[in-house]
Amino acid sequence: MNVKSDAAEHAEEFAALCRALGTLRAPDEYARFLRDLCTPAEIMALTERWRIARLLHEGDMTYRDIAAATGASTATVGRVARFLKDEPHQGYGIALRRTATQK
């Protein structure tokens, strides 16, 4: 019997989720999928992080100002900042650049 490791199974399921996201074509479809997939609290957390990323990208506010404006902890602001600037994924950067061209 070949039992996959938890990490390998998680990686496969994450890839399947990413493929599912890739099939969505419009903001309304993303919203419907997220409402099915996530709890209201999870959606609020994702929304909060996205707002933090946008505010950090604008560069006009301190971490404390962003925490006060969003209700997030400074630790959350710092984590988003780290992923925005230092982590190799650069997912925030891709989305920020693409949404900037949609305005």
JSON list of N, CA and C in Angstrom, two decimals, residues 23-89:
[
{"chain": "A", "resi": 23, "resn": "THR", "atom": "N", "xyz": [-10.08, 28.50, -13.30]},
{"chain": "A", "resi": 23, "resn": "THR", "atom": "CA", "xyz": [-11.23, 28.33, -14.20]},
{"chain": "A", "resi": 23, "resn": "THR", "atom": "C", "xyz": [-12.24, 29.45, -14.08]},
{"chain": "A", "resi": 24, "resn": "LEU", "atom": "N", "xyz": [-12.14, 30.24, -13.02]},
{"chain": "A", "resi": 24, "resn": "LEU", "atom": "CA", "xyz": [-13.10, 31.31, -12.79]},
{"chain": "A", "resi": 24, "resn": "LEU", "atom": "C", "xyz": [-12.80, 32.47, -13.73]},
{"chain": "A", "resi": 25, "resn": "ARG", "atom": "N", "xyz": [-13.85, 33.13, -14.23]},
{"chain": "A", "resi": 25, "resn": "ARG", "atom": "CA", "xyz": [-13.64, 34.12, -15.29]},
{"chain": "A", "resi": 25, "resn": "ARG", "atom": "C", "xyz": [-14.04, 35.53, -14.92]},
{"chain": "A", "resi": 26, "resn": "ALA", "atom": "N", "xyz": [-14.77, 35.72, -13.88]},
{"chain": "A", "resi": 26, "resn": "ALA", "atom": "CA", "xyz": [-15.27, 37.07, -13.59]},
{"chain": "A", "resi": 26, "resn": "ALA", "atom": "C", "xyz": [-15.27, 37.28, -12.08]},
{"chain": "A", "resi": 27, "resn": "PRO", "atom": "N", "xyz": [-15.18, 38.55, -11.64]},
{"chain": "A", "resi": 27, "resn": "PRO", "atom": "CA", "xyz": [-15.19, 38.82, -10.20]},
{"chain": "A", "resi": 27, "resn": "PRO", "atom": "C", "xyz": [-16.39, 38.20, -9.48]},
{"chain": "A", "resi": 28, "resn": "ASP", "atom": "N", "xyz": [-17.54, 38.18, -10.12]},
{"chain": "A", "resi": 28, "resn": "ASP", "atom": "CA", "xyz": [-18.72, 37.58, -9.49]},
{"chain": "A", "resi": 28, "resn": "ASP", "atom": "C", "xyz": [-18.50, 36.09, -9.24]},
{"chain": "A", "resi": 29, "resn": "GLU", "atom": "N", "xyz": [-17.85, 35.41, -10.17]},
{"chain": "A", "resi": 29, "resn": "GLU", "atom": "CA", "xyz": [-17.57, 33.99, -9.99]},
{"chain": "A", "resi": 29, "resn": "GLU", "atom": "C", "xyz": [-16.59, 33.77, -8.85]},
{"chain": "A", "resi": 30, "resn": "TYR", "atom": "N", "xyz": [-15.57, 34.63, -8.74]},
{"chain": "A", "resi": 30, "resn": "TYR", "atom": "CA", "xyz": [-14.63, 34.53, -7.62]},
{"chain": "A", "resi": 30, "resn": "TYR", "atom": "C", "xyz": [-15.36, 34.74, -6.30]},
{"chain": "A", "resi": 31, "resn": "ALA", "atom": "N", "xyz": [-16.23, 35.73, -6.25]},
{"chain": "A", "resi": 31, "resn": "ALA", "atom": "CA", "xyz": [-16.97, 36.01, -5.02]},
{"chain": "A", "resi": 31, "resn": "ALA", "atom": "C", "xyz": [-17.84, 34.82, -4.64]},
{"chain": "A", "resi": 32, "resn": "ARG", "atom": "N", "xyz": [-18.52, 34.24, -5.59]},
{"chain": "A", "resi": 32, "resn": "ARG", "atom": "CA", "xyz": [-19.38, 33.08, -5.30]},
{"chain": "A", "resi": 32, "resn": "ARG", "atom": "C", "xyz": [-18.55, 31.90, -4.80]},
{"chain": "A", "resi": 33, "resn": "PHE", "atom": "N", "xyz": [-17.42, 31.66, -5.44]},
{"chain": "A", "resi": 33, "resn": "PHE", "atom": "CA", "xyz": [-16.55, 30.56, -5.03]},
{"chain": "A", "resi": 33, "resn": "PHE", "atom": "C", "xyz": [-16.01, 30.79, -3.63]},
{"chain": "A", "resi": 34, "resn": "LEU", "atom": "N", "xyz": [-15.54, 32.00, -3.35]},
{"chain": "A", "resi": 34, "resn": "LEU", "atom": "CA", "xyz": [-15.01, 32.30, -2.02]},
{"chain": "A", "resi": 34, "resn": "LEU", "atom": "C", "xyz": [-16.08, 32.18, -0.94]},
{"chain": "A", "resi": 35, "resn": "ARG", "atom": "N", "xyz": [-17.30, 32.59, -1.25]},
{"chain": "A", "resi": 35, "resn": "ARG", "atom": "CA", "xyz": [-18.38, 32.47, -0.26]},
{"chain": "A", "resi": 35, "resn": "ARG", "atom": "C", "xyz": [-18.73, 31.01, 0.02]},
{"chain": "A", "resi": 36, "resn": "ASP", "atom": "N", "xyz": [-18.58, 30.16, -0.99]},
{"chain": "A", "resi": 36, "resn": "ASP", "atom": "CA", "xyz": [-18.80, 28.72, -0.78]},
{"chain": "A", "resi": 36, "resn": "ASP", "atom": "C", "xyz": [-17.64, 28.08, -0.03]},
{"chain": "A", "resi": 37, "resn": "LEU", "atom": "N", "xyz": [-16.43, 28.52, -0.34]},
{"chain": "A", "resi": 37, "resn": "LEU", "atom": "CA", "xyz": [-15.23, 27.90, 0.18]},
{"chain": "A", "resi": 37, "resn": "LEU", "atom": "C", "xyz": [-14.87, 28.34, 1.60]},
{"chain": "A", "resi": 38, "resn": "CYS", "atom": "N", "xyz": [-15.09, 29.62, 1.90]},
{"chain": "A", "resi": 38, "resn": "CYS", "atom": "CA", "xyz": [-14.60, 30.21, 3.15]},
{"chain": "A", "resi": 38, "resn": "CYS", "atom": "C", "xyz": [-15.73, 30.58, 4.10]},
{"chain": "A", "resi": 39, "resn": "THR", "atom": "N", "xyz": [-15.40, 30.61, 5.37]},
{"chain": "A", "resi": 39, "resn": "THR", "atom": "CA", "xyz": [-16.34, 31.12, 6.36]},
{"chain": "A", "resi": 39, "resn": "THR", "atom": "C", "xyz": [-16.34, 32.66, 6.26]},
{"chain": "A", "resi": 40, "resn": "PRO", "atom": "N", "xyz": [-17.36, 33.31, 6.79]},
{"chain": "A", "resi": 40, "resn": "PRO", "atom": "CA", "xyz": [-17.33, 34.78, 6.80]},
{"chain": "A", "resi": 40, "resn": "PRO", "atom": "C", "xyz": [-16.08, 35.35, 7.47]},
{"chain": "A", "resi": 41, "resn": "ALA", "atom": "N", "xyz": [-15.61, 34.71, 8.54]},
{"chain": "A", "resi": 41, "resn": "ALA", "atom": "CA", "xyz": [-14.40, 35.17, 9.22]},
{"chain": "A", "resi": 41, "resn": "ALA", "atom": "C", "xyz": [-13.16, 35.03, 8.32]},
{"chain": "A", "resi": 42, "resn": "GLU", "atom": "N", "xyz": [-13.09, 33.94, 7.57]},
{"chain": "A", "resi": 42, "resn": "GLU", "atom": "CA", "xyz": [-11.97, 33.75, 6.65]},
{"chain": "A", "resi": 42, "resn": "GLU", "atom": "C", "xyz": [-11.99, 34.79, 5.54]},
{"chain": "A", "resi": 43, "resn": "ILE", "atom": "N", "xyz": [-13.18, 35.08, 5.02]},
{"chain": "A", "resi": 43, "resn": "ILE", "atom": "CA", "xyz": [-13.30, 36.12, 3.99]},
{"chain": "A", "resi": 43, "resn": "ILE", "atom": "C", "xyz": [-12.88, 37.47, 4.55]},
{"chain": "A", "resi": 44, "resn": "MET", "atom": "N", "xyz": [-13.28, 37.75, 5.79]},
{"chain": "A", "resi": 44, "resn": "MET", "atom": "CA", "xyz": [-12.87, 39.02, 6.41]},
{"chain": "A", "resi": 44, "resn": "MET", "atom": "C", "xyz": [-11.34, 39.08, 6.56]},
{"chain": "A", "resi": 45, "resn": "ALA", "atom": "N", "xyz": [-10.72, 37.98, 6.94]},
{"chain": "A", "resi": 45, "resn": "ALA", "atom": "CA", "xyz": [-9.26, 37.94, 7.09]},
{"chain": "A", "resi": 45, "resn": "ALA", "atom": "C", "xyz": [-8.57, 38.15, 5.75]},
{"chain": "A", "resi": 46, "resn": "LEU", "atom": "N", "xyz": [-9.05, 37.50, 4.70]},
{"chain": "A", "resi": 46, "resn": "LEU", "atom": "CA", "xyz": [-8.48, 37.69, 3.36]},
{"chain": "A", "resi": 46, "resn": "LEU", "atom": "C", "xyz": [-8.65, 39.13, 2.89]},
{"chain": "A", "resi": 47, "resn": "THR", "atom": "N", "xyz": [-9.84, 39.68, 3.12]},
{"chain": "A", "resi": 47, "resn": "THR", "atom": "CA", "xyz": [-10.13, 41.05, 2.72]},
{"chain": "A", "resi": 47, "resn": "THR", "atom": "C", "xyz": [-9.23, 42.03, 3.47]},
{"chain": "A", "resi": 48, "resn": "GLU", "atom": "N", "xyz": [-9.04, 41.78, 4.76]},
{"chain": "A", "resi": 48, "resn": "GLU", "atom": "CA", "xyz": [-8.17, 42.63, 5.58]},
{"chain": "A", "resi": 48, "resn": "GLU", "atom": "C", "xyz": [-6.74, 42.60, 5.05]},
{"chain": "A", "resi": 49, "resn": "ARG", "atom": "N", "xyz": [-6.23, 41.42, 4.74]},
{"chain": "A", "resi": 49, "resn": "ARG", "atom": "CA", "xyz": [-4.85, 41.31, 4.24]},
{"chain": "A", "resi": 49, "resn": "ARG", "atom": "C", "xyz": [-4.70, 42.00, 2.89]},
{"chain": "A", "resi": 50, "resn": "TRP", "atom": "N", "xyz": [-5.71, 41.89, 2.03]},
{"chain": "A", "resi": 50, "resn": "TRP", "atom": "CA", "xyz": [-5.64, 42.55, 0.73]},
{"chain": "A", "resi": 50, "resn": "TRP", "atom": "C", "xyz": [-5.65, 44.07, 0.90]},
{"chain": "A", "resi": 51, "resn": "ARG", "atom": "N", "xyz": [-6.45, 44.58, 1.82]},
{"chain": "A", "resi": 51, "resn": "ARG", "atom": "CA", "xyz": [-6.46, 46.02, 2.08]},
{"chain": "A", "resi": 51, "resn": "ARG", "atom": "C", "xyz": [-5.10, 46.47, 2.62]},
{"chain": "A", "resi": 52, "resn": "ILE", "atom": "N", "xyz": [-4.53, 45.69, 3.52]},
{"chain": "A", "resi": 52, "resn": "ILE", "atom": "CA", "xyz": [-3.20, 46.01, 4.07]},
{"chain": "A", "resi": 52, "resn": "ILE", "atom": "C", "xyz": [-2.17, 46.04, 2.94]},
{"chain": "A", "resi": 53, "resn": "ALA", "atom": "N", "xyz": [-2.21, 45.06, 2.05]},
{"chain": "A", "resi": 53, "resn": "ALA", "atom": "CA", "xyz": [-1.26, 45.01, 0.94]},
{"chain": "A", "resi": 53, "resn": "ALA", "atom": "C", "xyz": [-1.39, 46.26, 0.07]},
{"chain": "A", "resi": 54, "resn": "ARG", "atom": "N", "xyz": [-2.61, 46.67, -0.20]},
{"chain": "A", "resi": 54, "resn": "ARG", "atom": "CA", "xyz": [-2.82, 47.87, -1.02]},
{"chain": "A", "resi": 54, "resn": "ARG", "atom": "C", "xyz": [-2.28, 49.12, -0.32]},
{"chain": "A", "resi": 55, "resn": "LEU", "atom": "N", "xyz": [-2.54, 49.24, 0.98]},
{"chain": "A", "resi": 55, "resn": "LEU", "atom": "CA", "xyz": [-2.06, 50.40, 1.73]},
{"chain": "A", "resi": 55, "resn": "LEU", "atom": "C", "xyz": [-0.54, 50.40, 1.81]},
{"chain": "A", "resi": 56, "resn": "LEU", "atom": "N", "xyz": [0.07, 49.25, 2.02]},
{"chain": "A", "resi": 56, "resn": "LEU", "atom": "CA", "xyz": [1.53, 49.17, 2.04]},
{"chain": "A", "resi": 56, "resn": "LEU", "atom": "C", "xyz": [2.11, 49.55, 0.68]},
{"chain": "A", "resi": 57, "resn": "HIS", "atom": "N", "xyz": [1.48, 49.08, -0.36]},
{"chain": "A", "resi": 57, "resn": "HIS", "atom": "CA", "xyz": [1.94, 49.35, -1.71]},
{"chain": "A", "resi": 57, "resn": "HIS", "atom": "C", "xyz": [1.89, 50.85, -2.03]},
{"chain": "A", "resi": 58, "resn": "GLU", "atom": "N", "xyz": [0.86, 51.51, -1.53]},
{"chain": "A", "resi": 58, "resn": "GLU", "atom": "CA", "xyz": [0.74, 52.96, -1.73]},
{"chain": "A", "resi": 58, "resn": "GLU", "atom": "C", "xyz": [1.88, 53.70, -1.03]},
{"chain": "A", "resi": 59, "resn": "GLY", "atom": "N", "xyz": [2.33, 53.16, 0.11]},
{"chain": "A", "resi": 59, "resn": "GLY", "atom": "CA", "xyz": [3.50, 53.68, 0.79]},
{"chain": "A", "resi": 59, "resn": "GLY", "atom": "C", "xyz": [3.33, 54.96, 1.58]},
{"chain": "A", "resi": 60, "resn": "ASP", "atom": "N", "xyz": [2.11, 55.37, 1.84]},
{"chain": "A", "resi": 60, "resn": "ASP", "atom": "CA", "xyz": [1.87, 56.64, 2.53]},
{"chain": "A", "resi": 60, "resn": "ASP", "atom": "C", "xyz": [1.64, 56.50, 4.04]},
{"chain": "A", "resi": 61, "resn": "MET", "atom": "N", "xyz": [1.53, 55.28, 4.54]},
{"chain": "A", "resi": 61, "resn": "MET", "atom": "CA", "xyz": [1.17, 55.07, 5.94]},
{"chain": "A", "resi": 61, "resn": "MET", "atom": "C", "xyz": [2.20, 54.19, 6.65]},
{"chain": "A", "resi": 62, "resn": "THR", "atom": "N", "xyz": [2.35, 54.41, 7.95]},
{"chain": "A", "resi": 62, "resn": "THR", "atom": "CA", "xyz": [3.20, 53.55, 8.76]},
{"chain": "A", "resi": 62, "resn": "THR", "atom": "C", "xyz": [2.44, 52.26, 9.08]},
{"chain": "A", "resi": 63, "resn": "TYR", "atom": "N", "xyz": [3.17, 51.27, 9.58]},
{"chain": "A", "resi": 63, "resn": "TYR", "atom": "CA", "xyz": [2.52, 50.02, 9.99]},
{"chain": "A", "resi": 63, "resn": "TYR", "atom": "C", "xyz": [1.46, 50.30, 11.05]},
{"chain": "A", "resi": 64, "resn": "ARG", "atom": "N", "xyz": [1.78, 51.16, 12.00]},
{"chain": "A", "resi": 64, "resn": "ARG", "atom": "CA", "xyz": [0.82, 51.49, 13.07]},
{"chain": "A", "resi": 64, "resn": "ARG", "atom": "C", "xyz": [-0.42, 52.17, 12.50]},
{"chain": "A", "resi": 65, "resn": "ASP", "atom": "N", "xyz": [-0.23, 53.08, 11.54]},
{"chain": "A", "resi": 65, "resn": "ASP", "atom": "CA", "xyz": [-1.37, 53.74, 10.91]},
{"chain": "A", "resi": 65, "resn": "ASP", "atom": "C", "xyz": [-2.24, 52.74, 10.17]},
{"chain": "A", "resi": 66, "resn": "ILE", "atom": "N", "xyz": [-1.60, 51.82, 9.47]},
{"chain": "A", "resi": 66, "resn": "ILE", "atom": "CA", "xyz": [-2.36, 50.79, 8.74]},
{"chain": "A", "resi": 66, "resn": "ILE", "atom": "C", "xyz": [-3.11, 49.88, 9.71]},
{"chain": "A", "resi": 67, "resn": "ALA", "atom": "N", "xyz": [-2.46, 49.51, 10.80]},
{"chain": "A", "resi": 67, "resn": "ALA", "atom": "CA", "xyz": [-3.12, 48.67, 11.81]},
{"chain": "A", "resi": 67, "resn": "ALA", "atom": "C", "xyz": [-4.34, 49.40, 12.38]},
{"chain": "A", "resi": 68, "resn": "ALA", "atom": "N", "xyz": [-4.19, 50.68, 12.66]},
{"chain": "A", "resi": 68, "resn": "ALA", "atom": "CA", "xyz": [-5.31, 51.45, 13.20]},
{"chain": "A", "resi": 68, "resn": "ALA", "atom": "C", "xyz": [-6.43, 51.59, 12.18]},
{"chain": "A", "resi": 69, "resn": "ALA", "atom": "N", "xyz": [-6.07, 51.81, 10.92]},
{"chain": "A", "resi": 69, "resn": "ALA", "atom": "CA", "xyz": [-7.09, 52.01, 9.88]},
{"chain": "A", "resi": 69, "resn": "ALA", "atom": "C", "xyz": [-7.84, 50.73, 9.53]},
{"chain": "A", "resi": 70, "resn": "THR", "atom": "N", "xyz": [-7.17, 49.59, 9.67]},
{"chain": "A", "resi": 70, "resn": "THR", "atom": "CA", "xyz": [-7.79, 48.32, 9.27]},
{"chain": "A", "resi": 70, "resn": "THR", "atom": "C", "xyz": [-8.32, 47.50, 10.43]},
{"chain": "A", "resi": 71, "resn": "GLY", "atom": "N", "xyz": [-7.85, 47.79, 11.63]},
{"chain": "A", "resi": 71, "resn": "GLY", "atom": "CA", "xyz": [-8.22, 46.97, 12.78]},
{"chain": "A", "resi": 71, "resn": "GLY", "atom": "C", "xyz": [-7.34, 45.73, 12.91]},
{"chain": "A", "resi": 72, "resn": "ALA", "atom": "N", "xyz": [-6.35, 45.61, 12.04]},
{"chain": "A", "resi": 72, "resn": "ALA", "atom": "CA", "xyz": [-5.44, 44.47, 12.09]},
{"chain": "A", "resi": 72, "resn": "ALA", "atom": "C", "xyz": [-4.36, 44.72, 13.14]},
{"chain": "A", "resi": 73, "resn": "SER", "atom": "N", "xyz": [-3.71, 43.66, 13.55]},
{"chain": "A", "resi": 73, "resn": "SER", "atom": "CA", "xyz": [-2.59, 43.80, 14.46]},
{"chain": "A", "resi": 73, "resn": "SER", "atom": "C", "xyz": [-1.36, 44.26, 13.67]},
{"chain": "A", "resi": 74, "resn": "THR", "atom": "N", "xyz": [-0.40, 44.86, 14.37]},
{"chain": "A", "resi": 74, "resn": "THR", "atom": "CA", "xyz": [0.83, 45.24, 13.69]},
{"chain": "A", "resi": 74, "resn": "THR", "atom": "C", "xyz": [1.59, 44.00, 13.22]},
{"chain": "A", "resi": 75, "resn": "ALA", "atom": "N", "xyz": [1.38, 42.87, 13.90]},
{"chain": "A", "resi": 75, "resn": "ALA", "atom": "CA", "xyz": [1.99, 41.62, 13.46]},
{"chain": "A", "resi": 75, "resn": "ALA", "atom": "C", "xyz": [1.45, 41.20, 12.09]},
{"chain": "A", "resi": 76, "resn": "THR", "atom": "N", "xyz": [0.14, 41.36, 11.90]},
{"chain": "A", "resi": 76, "resn": "THR", "atom": "CA", "xyz": [-0.46, 41.03, 10.59]},
{"chain": "A", "resi": 76, "resn": "THR", "atom": "C", "xyz": [0.06, 41.97, 9.52]},
{"chain": "A", "resi": 77, "resn": "VAL", "atom": "N", "xyz": [0.14, 43.26, 9.84]},
{"chain": "A", "resi": 77, "resn": "VAL", "atom": "CA", "xyz": [0.68, 44.22, 8.89]},
{"chain": "A", "resi": 77, "resn": "VAL", "atom": "C", "xyz": [2.12, 43.85, 8.52]},
{"chain": "A", "resi": 78, "resn": "GLY", "atom": "N", "xyz": [2.91, 43.49, 9.52]},
{"chain": "A", "resi": 78, "resn": "GLY", "atom": "CA", "xyz": [4.28, 43.09, 9.28]},
{"chain": "A", "resi": 78, "resn": "GLY", "atom": "C", "xyz": [4.39, 41.84, 8.43]},
{"chain": "A", "resi": 79, "resn": "ARG", "atom": "N", "xyz": [3.50, 40.90, 8.67]},
{"chain": "A", "resi": 79, "resn": "ARG", "atom": "CA", "xyz": [3.51, 39.66, 7.88]},
{"chain": "A", "resi": 79, "resn": "ARG", "atom": "C", "xyz": [3.17, 39.94, 6.43]},
{"chain": "A", "resi": 80, "resn": "VAL", "atom": "N", "xyz": [2.15, 40.75, 6.20]},
{"chain": "A", "resi": 80, "resn": "VAL", "atom": "CA", "xyz": [1.79, 41.10, 4.82]},
{"chain": "A", "resi": 80, "resn": "VAL", "atom": "C", "xyz": [2.96, 41.84, 4.16]},
{"chain": "A", "resi": 81, "resn": "ALA", "atom": "N", "xyz": [3.58, 42.76, 4.90]},
{"chain": "A", "resi": 81, "resn": "ALA", "atom": "CA", "xyz": [4.72, 43.51, 4.36]},
{"chain": "A", "resi": 81, "resn": "ALA", "atom": "C", "xyz": [5.85, 42.57, 3.97]},
{"chain": "A", "resi": 82, "resn": "ARG", "atom": "N", "xyz": [6.11, 41.57, 4.80]},
{"chain": "A", "resi": 82, "resn": "ARG", "atom": "CA", "xyz": [7.18, 40.61, 4.51]},
{"chain": "A", "resi": 82, "resn": "ARG", "atom": "C", "xyz": [6.88, 39.85, 3.23]},
{"chain": "A", "resi": 83, "resn": "PHE", "atom": "N", "xyz": [5.63, 39.40, 3.07]},
{"chain": "A", "resi": 83, "resn": "PHE", "atom": "CA", "xyz": [5.28, 38.67, 1.86]},
{"chain": "A", "resi": 83, "resn": "PHE", "atom": "C", "xyz": [5.26, 39.59, 0.65]},
{"chain": "A", "resi": 84, "resn": "LEU", "atom": "N", "xyz": [4.92, 40.83, 0.85]},
{"chain": "A", "resi": 84, "resn": "LEU", "atom": "CA", "xyz": [4.90, 41.80, -0.24]},
{"chain": "A", "resi": 84, "resn": "LEU", "atom": "C", "xyz": [6.30, 42.09, -0.76]},
{"chain": "A", "resi": 85, "resn": "LYS", "atom": "N", "xyz": [7.26, 42.14, 0.16]},
{"chain": "A", "resi": 85, "resn": "LYS", "atom": "CA", "xyz": [8.61, 42.59, -0.22]},
{"chain": "A", "resi": 85, "resn": "LYS", "atom": "C", "xyz": [9.65, 41.48, -0.28]},
{"chain": "A", "resi": 86, "resn": "ASP", "atom": "N", "xyz": [9.62, 40.53, 0.65]},
{"chain": "A", "resi": 86, "resn": "ASP", "atom": "CA", "xyz": [10.75, 39.63, 0.82]},
{"chain": "A", "resi": 86, "resn": "ASP", "atom": "C", "xyz": [10.54, 38.20, 0.36]},
{"chain": "A", "resi": 87, "resn": "GLU", "atom": "N", "xyz": [9.33, 37.73, 0.34]},
{"chain": "A", "resi": 87, "resn": "GLU", "atom": "CA", "xyz": [9.10, 36.32, 0.02]},
{"chain": "A", "resi": 87, "resn": "GLU", "atom": "C", "xyz": [9.15, 36.09, -1.49]},
{"chain": "A", "resi": 88, "resn": "PRO", "atom": "N", "xyz": [9.54, 34.90, -1.92]},
{"chain": "A", "resi": 88, "resn": "PRO", "atom": "CA", "xyz": [9.73, 34.65, -3.36]},
{"chain": "A", "resi": 88, "resn": "PRO", "atom": "C", "xyz": [8.44, 34.51, -4.17]},
{"chain": "A", "resi": 89, "resn": "HIS", "atom": "N", "xyz": [7.31, 34.29, -3.52]},
{"chain": "A", "resi": 89, "resn": "HIS", "atom": "CA", "xyz": [6.07, 34.02, -4.25]},
{"chain": "A", "resi": 89, "resn": "HIS", "atom": "C", "xyz": [5.62, 35.23, -5.07]}
]
